[in-house]
PDB file of C-alpha atoms in Angstrom:
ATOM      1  CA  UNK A   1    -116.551-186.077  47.001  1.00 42.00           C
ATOM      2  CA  UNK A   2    -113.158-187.143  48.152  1.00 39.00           C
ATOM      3  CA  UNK A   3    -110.206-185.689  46.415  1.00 40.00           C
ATOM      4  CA  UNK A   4    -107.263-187.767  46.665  1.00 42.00           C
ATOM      5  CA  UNK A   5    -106.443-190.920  48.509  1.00 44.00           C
ATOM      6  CA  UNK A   6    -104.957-192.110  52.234  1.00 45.00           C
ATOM      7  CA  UNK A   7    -101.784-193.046  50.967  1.00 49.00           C
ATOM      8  CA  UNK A   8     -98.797-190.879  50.550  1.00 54.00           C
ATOM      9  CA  UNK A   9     -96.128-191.938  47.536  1.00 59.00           C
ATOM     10  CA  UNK A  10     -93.273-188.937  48.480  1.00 65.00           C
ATOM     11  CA  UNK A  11     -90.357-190.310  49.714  1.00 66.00           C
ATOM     12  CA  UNK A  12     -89.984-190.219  53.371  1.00 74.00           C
ATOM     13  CA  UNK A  13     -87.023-187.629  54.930  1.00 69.00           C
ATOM     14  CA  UNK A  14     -84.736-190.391  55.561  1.00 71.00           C
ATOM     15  CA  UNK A  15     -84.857-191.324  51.476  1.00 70.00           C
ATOM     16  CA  UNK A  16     -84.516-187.800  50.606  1.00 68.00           C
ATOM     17  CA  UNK A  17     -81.113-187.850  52.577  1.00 69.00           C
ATOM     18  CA  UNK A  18     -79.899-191.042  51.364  1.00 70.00           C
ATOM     19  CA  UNK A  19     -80.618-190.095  48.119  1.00 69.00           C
ATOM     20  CA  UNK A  20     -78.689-186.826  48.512  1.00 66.00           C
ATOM     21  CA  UNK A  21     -75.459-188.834  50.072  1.00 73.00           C
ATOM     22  CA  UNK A  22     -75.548-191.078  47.395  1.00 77.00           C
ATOM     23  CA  UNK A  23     -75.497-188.225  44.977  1.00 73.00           C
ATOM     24  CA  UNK A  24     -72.910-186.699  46.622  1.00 69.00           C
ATOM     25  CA  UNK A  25     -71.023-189.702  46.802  1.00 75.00           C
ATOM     26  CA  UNK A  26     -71.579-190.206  43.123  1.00 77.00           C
ATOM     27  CA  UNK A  27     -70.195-186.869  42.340  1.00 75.00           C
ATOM     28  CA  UNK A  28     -66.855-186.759  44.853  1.00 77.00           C
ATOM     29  CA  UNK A  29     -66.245-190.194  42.855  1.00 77.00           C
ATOM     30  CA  UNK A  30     -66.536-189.146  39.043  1.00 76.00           C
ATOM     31  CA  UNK A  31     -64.916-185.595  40.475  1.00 78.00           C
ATOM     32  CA  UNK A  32     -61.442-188.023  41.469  1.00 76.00           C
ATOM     33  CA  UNK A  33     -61.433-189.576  38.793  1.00 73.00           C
ATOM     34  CA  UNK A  34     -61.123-186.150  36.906  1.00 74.00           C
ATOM     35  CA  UNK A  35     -58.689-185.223  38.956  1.00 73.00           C
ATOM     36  CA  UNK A  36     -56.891-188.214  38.660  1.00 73.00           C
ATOM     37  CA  UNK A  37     -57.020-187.774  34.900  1.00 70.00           C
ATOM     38  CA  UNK A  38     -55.674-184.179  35.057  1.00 68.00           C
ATOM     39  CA  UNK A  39     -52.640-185.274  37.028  1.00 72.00           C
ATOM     40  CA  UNK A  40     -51.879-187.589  35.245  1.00 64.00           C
ATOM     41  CA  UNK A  41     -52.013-185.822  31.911  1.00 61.00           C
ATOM     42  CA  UNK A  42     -50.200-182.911  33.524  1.00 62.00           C
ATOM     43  CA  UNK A  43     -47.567-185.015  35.008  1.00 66.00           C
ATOM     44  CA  UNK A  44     -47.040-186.718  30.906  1.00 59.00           C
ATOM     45  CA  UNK A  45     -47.021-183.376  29.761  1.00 60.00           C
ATOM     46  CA  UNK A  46     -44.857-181.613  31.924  1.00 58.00           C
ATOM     47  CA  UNK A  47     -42.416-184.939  31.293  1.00 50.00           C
ATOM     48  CA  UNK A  48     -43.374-184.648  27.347  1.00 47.00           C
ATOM     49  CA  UNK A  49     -42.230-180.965  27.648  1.00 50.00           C
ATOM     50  CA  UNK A  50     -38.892-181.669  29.865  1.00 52.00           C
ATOM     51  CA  UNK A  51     -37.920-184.281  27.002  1.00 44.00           C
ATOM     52  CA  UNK A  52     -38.431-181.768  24.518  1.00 48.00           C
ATOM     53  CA  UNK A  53     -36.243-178.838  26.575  1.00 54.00           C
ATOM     54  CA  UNK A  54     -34.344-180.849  27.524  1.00 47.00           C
ATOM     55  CA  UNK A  55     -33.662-182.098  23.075  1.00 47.00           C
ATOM     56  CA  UNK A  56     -33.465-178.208  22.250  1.00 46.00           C
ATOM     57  CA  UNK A  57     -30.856-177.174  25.146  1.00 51.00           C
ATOM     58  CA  UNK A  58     -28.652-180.693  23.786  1.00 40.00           C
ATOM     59  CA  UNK A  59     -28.642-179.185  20.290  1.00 39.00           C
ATOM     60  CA  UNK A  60     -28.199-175.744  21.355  1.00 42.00           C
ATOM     61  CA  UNK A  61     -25.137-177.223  23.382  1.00 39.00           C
ATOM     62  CA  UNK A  62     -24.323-179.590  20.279  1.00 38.00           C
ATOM     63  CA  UNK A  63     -24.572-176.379  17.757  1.00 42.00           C
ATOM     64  CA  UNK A  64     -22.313-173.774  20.458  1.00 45.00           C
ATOM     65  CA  UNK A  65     -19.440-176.210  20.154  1.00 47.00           C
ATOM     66  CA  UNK A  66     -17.517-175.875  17.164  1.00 47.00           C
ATOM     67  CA  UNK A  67     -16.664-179.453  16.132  1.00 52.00           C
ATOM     68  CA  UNK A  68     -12.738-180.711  16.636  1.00 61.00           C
ATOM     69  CA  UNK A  69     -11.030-179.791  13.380  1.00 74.00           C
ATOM     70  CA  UNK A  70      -7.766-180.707  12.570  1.00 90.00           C
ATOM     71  CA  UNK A  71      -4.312-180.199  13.747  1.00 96.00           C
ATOM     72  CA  UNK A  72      -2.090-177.866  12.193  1.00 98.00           C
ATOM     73  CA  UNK A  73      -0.653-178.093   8.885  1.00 98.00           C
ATOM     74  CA  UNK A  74       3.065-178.731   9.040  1.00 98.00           C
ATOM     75  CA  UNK A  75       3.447-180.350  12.455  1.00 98.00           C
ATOM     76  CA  UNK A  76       2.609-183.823  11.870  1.00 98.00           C
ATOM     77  CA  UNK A  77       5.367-184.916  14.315  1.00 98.00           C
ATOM     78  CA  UNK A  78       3.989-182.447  16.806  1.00 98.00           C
ATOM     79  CA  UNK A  79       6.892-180.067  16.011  1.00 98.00           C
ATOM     80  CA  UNK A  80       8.142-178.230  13.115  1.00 98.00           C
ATOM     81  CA  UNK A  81      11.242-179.221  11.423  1.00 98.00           C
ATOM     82  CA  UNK A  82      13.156-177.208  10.021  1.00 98.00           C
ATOM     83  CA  UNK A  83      16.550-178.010   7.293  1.00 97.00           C
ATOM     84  CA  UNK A  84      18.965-176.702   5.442  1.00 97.00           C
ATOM     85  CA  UNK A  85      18.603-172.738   4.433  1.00 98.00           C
ATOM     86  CA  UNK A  86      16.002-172.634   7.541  1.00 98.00           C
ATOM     87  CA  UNK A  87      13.623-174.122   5.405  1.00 98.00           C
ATOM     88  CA  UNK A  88      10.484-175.570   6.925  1.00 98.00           C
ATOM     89  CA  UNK A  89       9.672-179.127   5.887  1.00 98.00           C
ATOM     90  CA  UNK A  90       5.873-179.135   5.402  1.00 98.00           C
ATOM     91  CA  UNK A  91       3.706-181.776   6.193  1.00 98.00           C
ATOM     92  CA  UNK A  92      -0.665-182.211   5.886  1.00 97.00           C
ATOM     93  CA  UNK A  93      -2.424-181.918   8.817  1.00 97.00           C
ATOM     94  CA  UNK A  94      -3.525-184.402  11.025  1.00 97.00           C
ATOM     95  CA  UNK A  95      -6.408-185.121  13.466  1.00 97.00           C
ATOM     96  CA  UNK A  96      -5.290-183.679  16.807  1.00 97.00           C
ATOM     97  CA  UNK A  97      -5.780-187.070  18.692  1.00 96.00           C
ATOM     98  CA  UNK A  98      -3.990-188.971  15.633  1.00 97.00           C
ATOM     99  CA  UNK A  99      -0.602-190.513  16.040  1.00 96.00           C
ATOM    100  CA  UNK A 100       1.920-188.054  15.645  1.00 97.00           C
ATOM    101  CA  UNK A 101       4.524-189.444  12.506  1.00 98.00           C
ATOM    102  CA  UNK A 102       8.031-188.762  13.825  1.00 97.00           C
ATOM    103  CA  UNK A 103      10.800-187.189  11.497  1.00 97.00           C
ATOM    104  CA  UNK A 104      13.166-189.241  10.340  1.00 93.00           C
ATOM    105  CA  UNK A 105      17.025-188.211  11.509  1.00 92.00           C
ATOM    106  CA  UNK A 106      19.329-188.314   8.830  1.00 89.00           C
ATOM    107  CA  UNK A 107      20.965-191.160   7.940  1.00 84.00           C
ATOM    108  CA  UNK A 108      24.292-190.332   6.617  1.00 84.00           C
ATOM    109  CA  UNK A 109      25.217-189.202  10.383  1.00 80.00           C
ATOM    110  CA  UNK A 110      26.727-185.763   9.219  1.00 89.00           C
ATOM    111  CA  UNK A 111      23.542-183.927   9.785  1.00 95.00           C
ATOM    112  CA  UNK A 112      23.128-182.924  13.608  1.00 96.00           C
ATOM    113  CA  UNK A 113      19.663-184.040  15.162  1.00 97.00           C
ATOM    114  CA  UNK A 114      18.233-181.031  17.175  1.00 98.00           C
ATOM    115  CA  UNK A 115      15.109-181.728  18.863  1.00 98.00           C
ATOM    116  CA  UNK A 116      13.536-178.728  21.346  1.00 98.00           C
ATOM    117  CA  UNK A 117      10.494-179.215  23.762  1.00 98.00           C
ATOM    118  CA  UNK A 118       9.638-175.705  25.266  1.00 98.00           C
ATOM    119  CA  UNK A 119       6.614-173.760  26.854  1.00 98.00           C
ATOM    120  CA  UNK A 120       7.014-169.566  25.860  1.00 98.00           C
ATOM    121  CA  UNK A 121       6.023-168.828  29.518  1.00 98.00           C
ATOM    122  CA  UNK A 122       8.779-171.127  30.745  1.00 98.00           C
ATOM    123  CA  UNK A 123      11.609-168.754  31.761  1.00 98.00           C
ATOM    124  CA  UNK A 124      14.430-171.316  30.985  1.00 98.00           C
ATOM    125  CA  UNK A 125      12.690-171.676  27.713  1.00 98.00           C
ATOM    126  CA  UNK A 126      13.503-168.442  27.193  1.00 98.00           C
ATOM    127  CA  UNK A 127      17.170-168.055  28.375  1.00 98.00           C
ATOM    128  CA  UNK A 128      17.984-171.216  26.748  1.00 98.00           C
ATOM    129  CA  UNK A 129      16.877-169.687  23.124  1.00 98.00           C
ATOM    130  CA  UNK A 130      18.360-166.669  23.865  1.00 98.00           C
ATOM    131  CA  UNK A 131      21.628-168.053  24.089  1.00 98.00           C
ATOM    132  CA  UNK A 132      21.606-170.240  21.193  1.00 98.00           C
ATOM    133  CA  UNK A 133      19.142-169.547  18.774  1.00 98.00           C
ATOM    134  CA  UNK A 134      21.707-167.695  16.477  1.00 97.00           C
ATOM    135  CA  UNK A 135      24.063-170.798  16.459  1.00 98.00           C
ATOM    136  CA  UNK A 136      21.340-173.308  15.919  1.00 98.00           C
ATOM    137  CA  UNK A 137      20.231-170.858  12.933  1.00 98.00           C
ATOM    138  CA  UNK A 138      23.981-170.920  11.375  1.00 98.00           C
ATOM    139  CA  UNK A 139      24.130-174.302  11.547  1.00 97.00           C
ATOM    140  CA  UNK A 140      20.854-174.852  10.138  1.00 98.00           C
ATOM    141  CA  UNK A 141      21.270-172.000   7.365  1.00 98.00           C
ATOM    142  CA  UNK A 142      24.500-174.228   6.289  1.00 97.00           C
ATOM    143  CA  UNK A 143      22.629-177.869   6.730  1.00 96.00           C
ATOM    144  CA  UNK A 144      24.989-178.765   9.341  1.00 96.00           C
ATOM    145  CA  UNK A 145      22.160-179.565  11.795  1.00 97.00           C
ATOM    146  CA  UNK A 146      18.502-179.516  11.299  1.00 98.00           C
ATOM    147  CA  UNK A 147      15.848-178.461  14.675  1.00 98.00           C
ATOM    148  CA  UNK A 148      12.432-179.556  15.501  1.00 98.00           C
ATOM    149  CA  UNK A 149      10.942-177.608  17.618  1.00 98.00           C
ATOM    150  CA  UNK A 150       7.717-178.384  19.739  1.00 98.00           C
ATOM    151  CA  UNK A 151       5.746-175.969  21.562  1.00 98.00           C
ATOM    152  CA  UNK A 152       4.109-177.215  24.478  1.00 98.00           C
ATOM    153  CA  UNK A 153       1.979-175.973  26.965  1.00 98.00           C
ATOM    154  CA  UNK A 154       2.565-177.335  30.259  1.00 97.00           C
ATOM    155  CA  UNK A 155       2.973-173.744  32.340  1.00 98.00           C
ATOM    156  CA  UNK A 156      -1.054-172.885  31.149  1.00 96.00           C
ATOM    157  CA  UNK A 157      -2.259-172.305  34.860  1.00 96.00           C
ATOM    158  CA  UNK A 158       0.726-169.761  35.661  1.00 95.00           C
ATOM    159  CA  UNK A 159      -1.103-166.662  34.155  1.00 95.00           C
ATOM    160  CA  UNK A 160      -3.928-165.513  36.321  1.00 94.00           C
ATOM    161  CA  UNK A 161      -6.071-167.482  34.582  1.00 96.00           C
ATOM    162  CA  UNK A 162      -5.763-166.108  31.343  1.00 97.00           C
ATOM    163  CA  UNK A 163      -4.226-169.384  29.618  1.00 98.00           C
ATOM    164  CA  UNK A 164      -1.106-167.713  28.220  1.00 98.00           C
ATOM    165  CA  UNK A 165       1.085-171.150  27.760  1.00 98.00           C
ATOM    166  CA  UNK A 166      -2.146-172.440  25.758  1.00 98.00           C
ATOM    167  CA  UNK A 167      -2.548-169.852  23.689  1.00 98.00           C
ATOM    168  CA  UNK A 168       1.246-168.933  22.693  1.00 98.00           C
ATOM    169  CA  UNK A 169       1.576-172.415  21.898  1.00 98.00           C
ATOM    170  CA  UNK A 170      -1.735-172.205  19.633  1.00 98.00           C
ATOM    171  CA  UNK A 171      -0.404-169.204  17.789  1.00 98.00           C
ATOM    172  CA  UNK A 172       2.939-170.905  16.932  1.00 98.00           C
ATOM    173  CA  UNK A 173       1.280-173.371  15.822  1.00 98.00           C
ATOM    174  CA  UNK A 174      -1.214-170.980  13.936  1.00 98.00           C
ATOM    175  CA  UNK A 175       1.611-169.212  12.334  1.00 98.00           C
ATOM    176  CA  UNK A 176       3.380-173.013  11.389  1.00 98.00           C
ATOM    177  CA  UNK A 177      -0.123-173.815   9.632  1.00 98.00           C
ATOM    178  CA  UNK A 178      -0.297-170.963   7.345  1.00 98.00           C
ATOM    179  CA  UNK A 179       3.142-168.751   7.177  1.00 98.00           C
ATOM    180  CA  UNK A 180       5.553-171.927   8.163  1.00 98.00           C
ATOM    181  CA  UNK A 181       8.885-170.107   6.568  1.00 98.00           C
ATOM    182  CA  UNK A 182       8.182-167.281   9.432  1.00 98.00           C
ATOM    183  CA  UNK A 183       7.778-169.938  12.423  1.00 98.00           C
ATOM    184  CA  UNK A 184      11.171-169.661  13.424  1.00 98.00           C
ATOM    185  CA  UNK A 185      11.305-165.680  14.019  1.00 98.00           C
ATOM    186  CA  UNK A 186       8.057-166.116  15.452  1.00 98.00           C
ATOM    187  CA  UNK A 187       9.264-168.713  18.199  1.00 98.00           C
ATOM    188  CA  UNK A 188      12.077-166.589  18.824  1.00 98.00           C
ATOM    189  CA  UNK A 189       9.888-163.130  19.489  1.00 98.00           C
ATOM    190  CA  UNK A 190       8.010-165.018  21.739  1.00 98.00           C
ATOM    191  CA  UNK A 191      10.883-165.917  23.699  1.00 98.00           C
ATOM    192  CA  UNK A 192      12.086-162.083  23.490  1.00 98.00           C
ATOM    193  CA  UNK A 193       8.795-160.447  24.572  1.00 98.00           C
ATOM    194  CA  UNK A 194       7.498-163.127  27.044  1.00 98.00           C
ATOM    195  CA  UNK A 195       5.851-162.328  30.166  1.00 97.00           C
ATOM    196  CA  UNK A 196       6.976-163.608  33.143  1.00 96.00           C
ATOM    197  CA  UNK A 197       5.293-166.694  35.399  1.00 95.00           C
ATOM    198  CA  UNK A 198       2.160-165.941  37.330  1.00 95.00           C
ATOM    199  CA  UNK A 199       1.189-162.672  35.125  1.00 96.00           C
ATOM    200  CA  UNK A 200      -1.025-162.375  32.948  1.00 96.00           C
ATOM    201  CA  UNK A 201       0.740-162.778  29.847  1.00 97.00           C
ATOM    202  CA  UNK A 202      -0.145-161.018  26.583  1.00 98.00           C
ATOM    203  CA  UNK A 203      -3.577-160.731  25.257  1.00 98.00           C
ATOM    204  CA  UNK A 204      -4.466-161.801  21.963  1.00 98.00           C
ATOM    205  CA  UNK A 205      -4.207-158.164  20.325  1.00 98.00           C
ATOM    206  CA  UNK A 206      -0.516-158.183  21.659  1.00 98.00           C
ATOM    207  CA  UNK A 207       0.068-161.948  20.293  1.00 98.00           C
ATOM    208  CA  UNK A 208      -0.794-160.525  17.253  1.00 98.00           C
ATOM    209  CA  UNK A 209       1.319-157.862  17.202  1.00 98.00           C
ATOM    210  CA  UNK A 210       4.120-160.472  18.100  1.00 98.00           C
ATOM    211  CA  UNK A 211       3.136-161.900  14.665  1.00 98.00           C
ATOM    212  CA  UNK A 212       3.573-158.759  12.563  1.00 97.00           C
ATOM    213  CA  UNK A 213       6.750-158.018  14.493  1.00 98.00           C
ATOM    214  CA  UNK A 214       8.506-161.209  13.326  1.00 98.00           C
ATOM    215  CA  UNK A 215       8.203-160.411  10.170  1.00 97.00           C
ATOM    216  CA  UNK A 216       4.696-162.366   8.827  1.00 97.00           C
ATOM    217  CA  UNK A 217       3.397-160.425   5.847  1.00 95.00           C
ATOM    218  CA  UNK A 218       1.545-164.002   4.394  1.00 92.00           C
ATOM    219  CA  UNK A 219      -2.394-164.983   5.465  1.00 97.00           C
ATOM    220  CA  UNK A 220      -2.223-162.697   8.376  1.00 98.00           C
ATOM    221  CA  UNK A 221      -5.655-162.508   8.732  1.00 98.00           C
ATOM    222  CA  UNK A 222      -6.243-166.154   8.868  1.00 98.00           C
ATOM    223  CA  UNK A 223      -3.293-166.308  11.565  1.00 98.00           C
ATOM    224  CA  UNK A 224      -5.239-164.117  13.570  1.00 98.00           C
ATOM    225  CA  UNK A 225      -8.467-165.352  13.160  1.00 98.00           C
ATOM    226  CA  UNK A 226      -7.016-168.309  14.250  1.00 98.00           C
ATOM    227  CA  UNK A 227      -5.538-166.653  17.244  1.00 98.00           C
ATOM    228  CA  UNK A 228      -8.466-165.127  17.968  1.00 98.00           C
ATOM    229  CA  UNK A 229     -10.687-168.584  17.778  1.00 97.00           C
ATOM    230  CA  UNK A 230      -7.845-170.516  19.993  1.00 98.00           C
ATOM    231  CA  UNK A 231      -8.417-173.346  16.294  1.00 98.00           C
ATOM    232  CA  UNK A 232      -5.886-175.572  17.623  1.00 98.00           C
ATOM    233  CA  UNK A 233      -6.428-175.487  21.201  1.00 98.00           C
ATOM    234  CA  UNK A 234      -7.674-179.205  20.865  1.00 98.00           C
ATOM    235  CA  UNK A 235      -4.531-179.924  19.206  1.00 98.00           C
ATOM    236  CA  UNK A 236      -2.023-178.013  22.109  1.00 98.00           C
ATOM    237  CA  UNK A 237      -3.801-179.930  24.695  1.00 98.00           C
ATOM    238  CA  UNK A 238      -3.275-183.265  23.098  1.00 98.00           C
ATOM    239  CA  UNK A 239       0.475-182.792  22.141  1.00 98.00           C
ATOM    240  CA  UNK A 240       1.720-182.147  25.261  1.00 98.00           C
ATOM    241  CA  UNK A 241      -0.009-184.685  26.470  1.00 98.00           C
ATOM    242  CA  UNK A 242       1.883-186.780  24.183  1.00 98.00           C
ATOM    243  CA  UNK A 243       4.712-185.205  25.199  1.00 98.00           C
ATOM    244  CA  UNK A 244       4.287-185.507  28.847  1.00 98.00           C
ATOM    245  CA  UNK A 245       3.225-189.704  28.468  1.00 97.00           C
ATOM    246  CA  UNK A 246       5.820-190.504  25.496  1.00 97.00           C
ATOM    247  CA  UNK A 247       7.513-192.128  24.375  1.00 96.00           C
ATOM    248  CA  UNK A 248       9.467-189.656  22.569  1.00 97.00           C
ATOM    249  CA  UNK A 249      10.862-190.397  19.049  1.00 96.00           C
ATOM    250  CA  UNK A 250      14.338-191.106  18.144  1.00 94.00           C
ATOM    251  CA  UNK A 251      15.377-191.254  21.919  1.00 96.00           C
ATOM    252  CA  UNK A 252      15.814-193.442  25.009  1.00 94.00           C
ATOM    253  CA  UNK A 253      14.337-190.533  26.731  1.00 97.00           C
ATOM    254  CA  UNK A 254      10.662-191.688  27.710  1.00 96.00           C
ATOM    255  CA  UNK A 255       8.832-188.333  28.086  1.00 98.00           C
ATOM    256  CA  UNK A 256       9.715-184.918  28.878  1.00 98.00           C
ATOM    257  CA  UNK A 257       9.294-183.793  32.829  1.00 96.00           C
ATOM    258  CA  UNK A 258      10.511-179.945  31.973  1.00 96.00           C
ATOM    259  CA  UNK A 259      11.056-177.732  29.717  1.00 98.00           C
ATOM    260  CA  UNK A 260      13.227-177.121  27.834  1.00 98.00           C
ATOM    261  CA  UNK A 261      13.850-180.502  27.119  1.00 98.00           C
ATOM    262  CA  UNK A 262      16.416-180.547  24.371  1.00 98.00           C
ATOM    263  CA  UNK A 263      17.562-183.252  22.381  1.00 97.00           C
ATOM    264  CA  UNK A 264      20.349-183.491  20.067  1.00 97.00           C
ATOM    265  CA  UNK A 265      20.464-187.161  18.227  1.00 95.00           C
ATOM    266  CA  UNK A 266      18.799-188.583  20.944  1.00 95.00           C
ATOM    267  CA  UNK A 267      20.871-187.740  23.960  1.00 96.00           C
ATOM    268  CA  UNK A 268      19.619-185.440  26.357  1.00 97.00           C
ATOM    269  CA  UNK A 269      21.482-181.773  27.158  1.00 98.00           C
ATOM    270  CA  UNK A 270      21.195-181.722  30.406  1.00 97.00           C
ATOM    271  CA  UNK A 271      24.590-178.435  30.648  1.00 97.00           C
ATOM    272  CA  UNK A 272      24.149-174.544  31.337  1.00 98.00           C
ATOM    273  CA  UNK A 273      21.381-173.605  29.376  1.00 98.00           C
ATOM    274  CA  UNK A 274      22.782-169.728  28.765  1.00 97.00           C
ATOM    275  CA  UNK A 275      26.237-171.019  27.926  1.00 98.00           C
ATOM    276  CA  UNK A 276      25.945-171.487  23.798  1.00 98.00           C
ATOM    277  CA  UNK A 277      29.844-172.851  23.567  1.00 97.00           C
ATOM    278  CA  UNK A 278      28.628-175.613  26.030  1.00 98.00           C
ATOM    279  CA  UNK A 279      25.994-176.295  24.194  1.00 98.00           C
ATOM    280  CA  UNK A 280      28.241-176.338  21.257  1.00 97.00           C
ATOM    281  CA  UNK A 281      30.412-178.861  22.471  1.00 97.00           C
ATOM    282  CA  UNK A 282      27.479-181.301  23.337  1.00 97.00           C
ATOM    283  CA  UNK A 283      25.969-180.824  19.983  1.00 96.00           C
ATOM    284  CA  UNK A 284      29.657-181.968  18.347  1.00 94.00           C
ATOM    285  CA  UNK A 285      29.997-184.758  21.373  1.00 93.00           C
ATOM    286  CA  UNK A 286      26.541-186.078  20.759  1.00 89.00           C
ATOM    287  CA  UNK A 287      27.060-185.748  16.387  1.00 82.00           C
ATOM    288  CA  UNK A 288      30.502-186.924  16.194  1.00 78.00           C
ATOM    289  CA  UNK A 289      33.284-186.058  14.371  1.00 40.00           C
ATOM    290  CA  UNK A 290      32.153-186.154  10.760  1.00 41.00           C
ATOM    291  CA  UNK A 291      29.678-183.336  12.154  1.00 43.00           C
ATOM    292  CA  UNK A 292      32.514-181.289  13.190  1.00 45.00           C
ATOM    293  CA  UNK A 293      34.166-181.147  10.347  1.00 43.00           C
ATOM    294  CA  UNK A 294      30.971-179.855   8.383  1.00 45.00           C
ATOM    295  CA  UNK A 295      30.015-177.160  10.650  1.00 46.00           C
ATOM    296  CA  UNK A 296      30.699-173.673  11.606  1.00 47.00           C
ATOM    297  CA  UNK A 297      32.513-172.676  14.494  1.00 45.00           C
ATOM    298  CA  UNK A 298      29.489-171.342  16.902  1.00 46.00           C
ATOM    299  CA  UNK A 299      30.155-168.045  18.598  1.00 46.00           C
ATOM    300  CA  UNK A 300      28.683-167.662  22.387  1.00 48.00           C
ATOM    301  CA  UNK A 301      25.955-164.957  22.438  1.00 47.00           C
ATOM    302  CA  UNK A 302      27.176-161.461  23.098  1.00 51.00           C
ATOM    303  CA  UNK A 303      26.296-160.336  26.511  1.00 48.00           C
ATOM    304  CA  UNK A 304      23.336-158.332  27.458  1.00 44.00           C
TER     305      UNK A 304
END
């Protein structure tokens, strides 16, 4: 009996390795495509992941800066003015990139115009209050002159970095905001006690001291929070700006290229900055002679 037949139905060796290739082949194909779909997916969610850093470090940024706030109280000219019986004339605060509203001089033309642009690391700054801060005061105290002064901050890269100009100028104007009656001691202690050019300058603690020296007993420890937060920084920066671009109020003088600039109903003093009976004499010149009927004789500073 014959088991089986002639014929044999297993594929030959050259099938078997076709068959295998084409497998293979098969495989390498669907195994691209995998990868393919990997990268992809990998590449959308590494770029769905940078989008989403990159949202969280933007609001991390967004919260870390404190937003603008407004200038100080009692500047809205960019200066404090001060009248008769040194008394500060107070004004609301304004947005530190909003226009400035300039005093009005008096009209009458028997009150003196006094207008002072000054940086407290600006050594002429200094010598020019020294000799006539008393005699602006008198005539002041008696309403024979009013004075408006500015603090700017144009000398801010002449402290080894540490920003002194900026910062003086945002404590005055801390001290304006919230204890205006003791601004004027306070601008003249900071002309007393200031550091000289390419120094330092005082640190913060010290500007603070500066404050209790001249006298501030009022919301001291929102003055130096204030000090301490640099709050109207935004509002230094874009004053002397002002300043430096103009135009000035109340003058023919465009914009300020020093300091001290100082102003006296509109004309410029341009004498001896240490010599207070010169000064005296352009401040009667410049008001004329119902002025110098009203006021007192000024005295030169003694010397020291």
């Amino acid at each position: 009996m014959t088991i089986g037949g002639s014929g044999d139905s297993r594929p030959s060796k050259n099938q078997r390795r076709d068959a295998v290739r084409t497998k293979a082949k098969r495989i390498r194909e669907e195994q691209k495509k995998k990868d393919r779909r990997y990268r992809v997916a990998l590449r959308s969610g590494i770029a769905v992941a940078g989008v989403a850093i990159a949202a969280v470090i933007v609001v991390v940024i967004i919260n870390s800066i404190p937003p603008v706030g407004p200038g100080p109280a009692n500047m809205a000219s960019d200066g404090v003015l001060i009248s008769e019986g040194m008394t500060p004339v107070t004004t609301s605060a304004l947005q530190p990139e909003a226009k400035p509203i300039p005093s009005k001089p008096d009209a009458t033309g028997t009150v003196a115009d006094i207008r002072v642009y000054a940086d407290y690391l600006c050594p002429f700054c200094s010598e020019f209050d020294a000799a006539n801060s008393e005699q602006i005061s008198q005539w002041v105290t008696s309403g024979a002159a009013t004075v408006e002064i500015h603090p700017v901050s144009i000398l801010t890269h002449k402290s080894s970095g540490t920003k002194y100009s900026l910062r003086a100028a945002n404590a005055a104007a801390c001290v304006a905001n919230y204890a205006p009656a003791n601004f004027y001691d306070f601008n003249a202690i900071l002309f007393q006690e200031q550091p000289k050019e390419g120094t330092a300058g005082h640190d913060d603690a010290a500007i603070k001291g500066l404050v209790k020296d001249a006298g501030v007993s009022d919301r001291v420890s929102q003055i130096n929070a204030c000090i301490d937060d640099t709050t109207f920084k935004s509002w230094v920066i874009a004053s002397t700006d002002r300043a430096l671009s103009g135009p000035l109020p109340n003058t023919e003088v465009e914009a300020i290229t020093g300091t001290p600039t100082v102003l006296v109903n509109g004309k410029q003093y341009v004498g001896a900055l240490d010599d207070p009976r010169e000064f005296a004499a352009f401040v009667l010149q410049a008001a004329g002679a119902t002025y110098s009927t009203s006021t007192p004789t000024p005295e030169p500073a003694p010397a020291g």
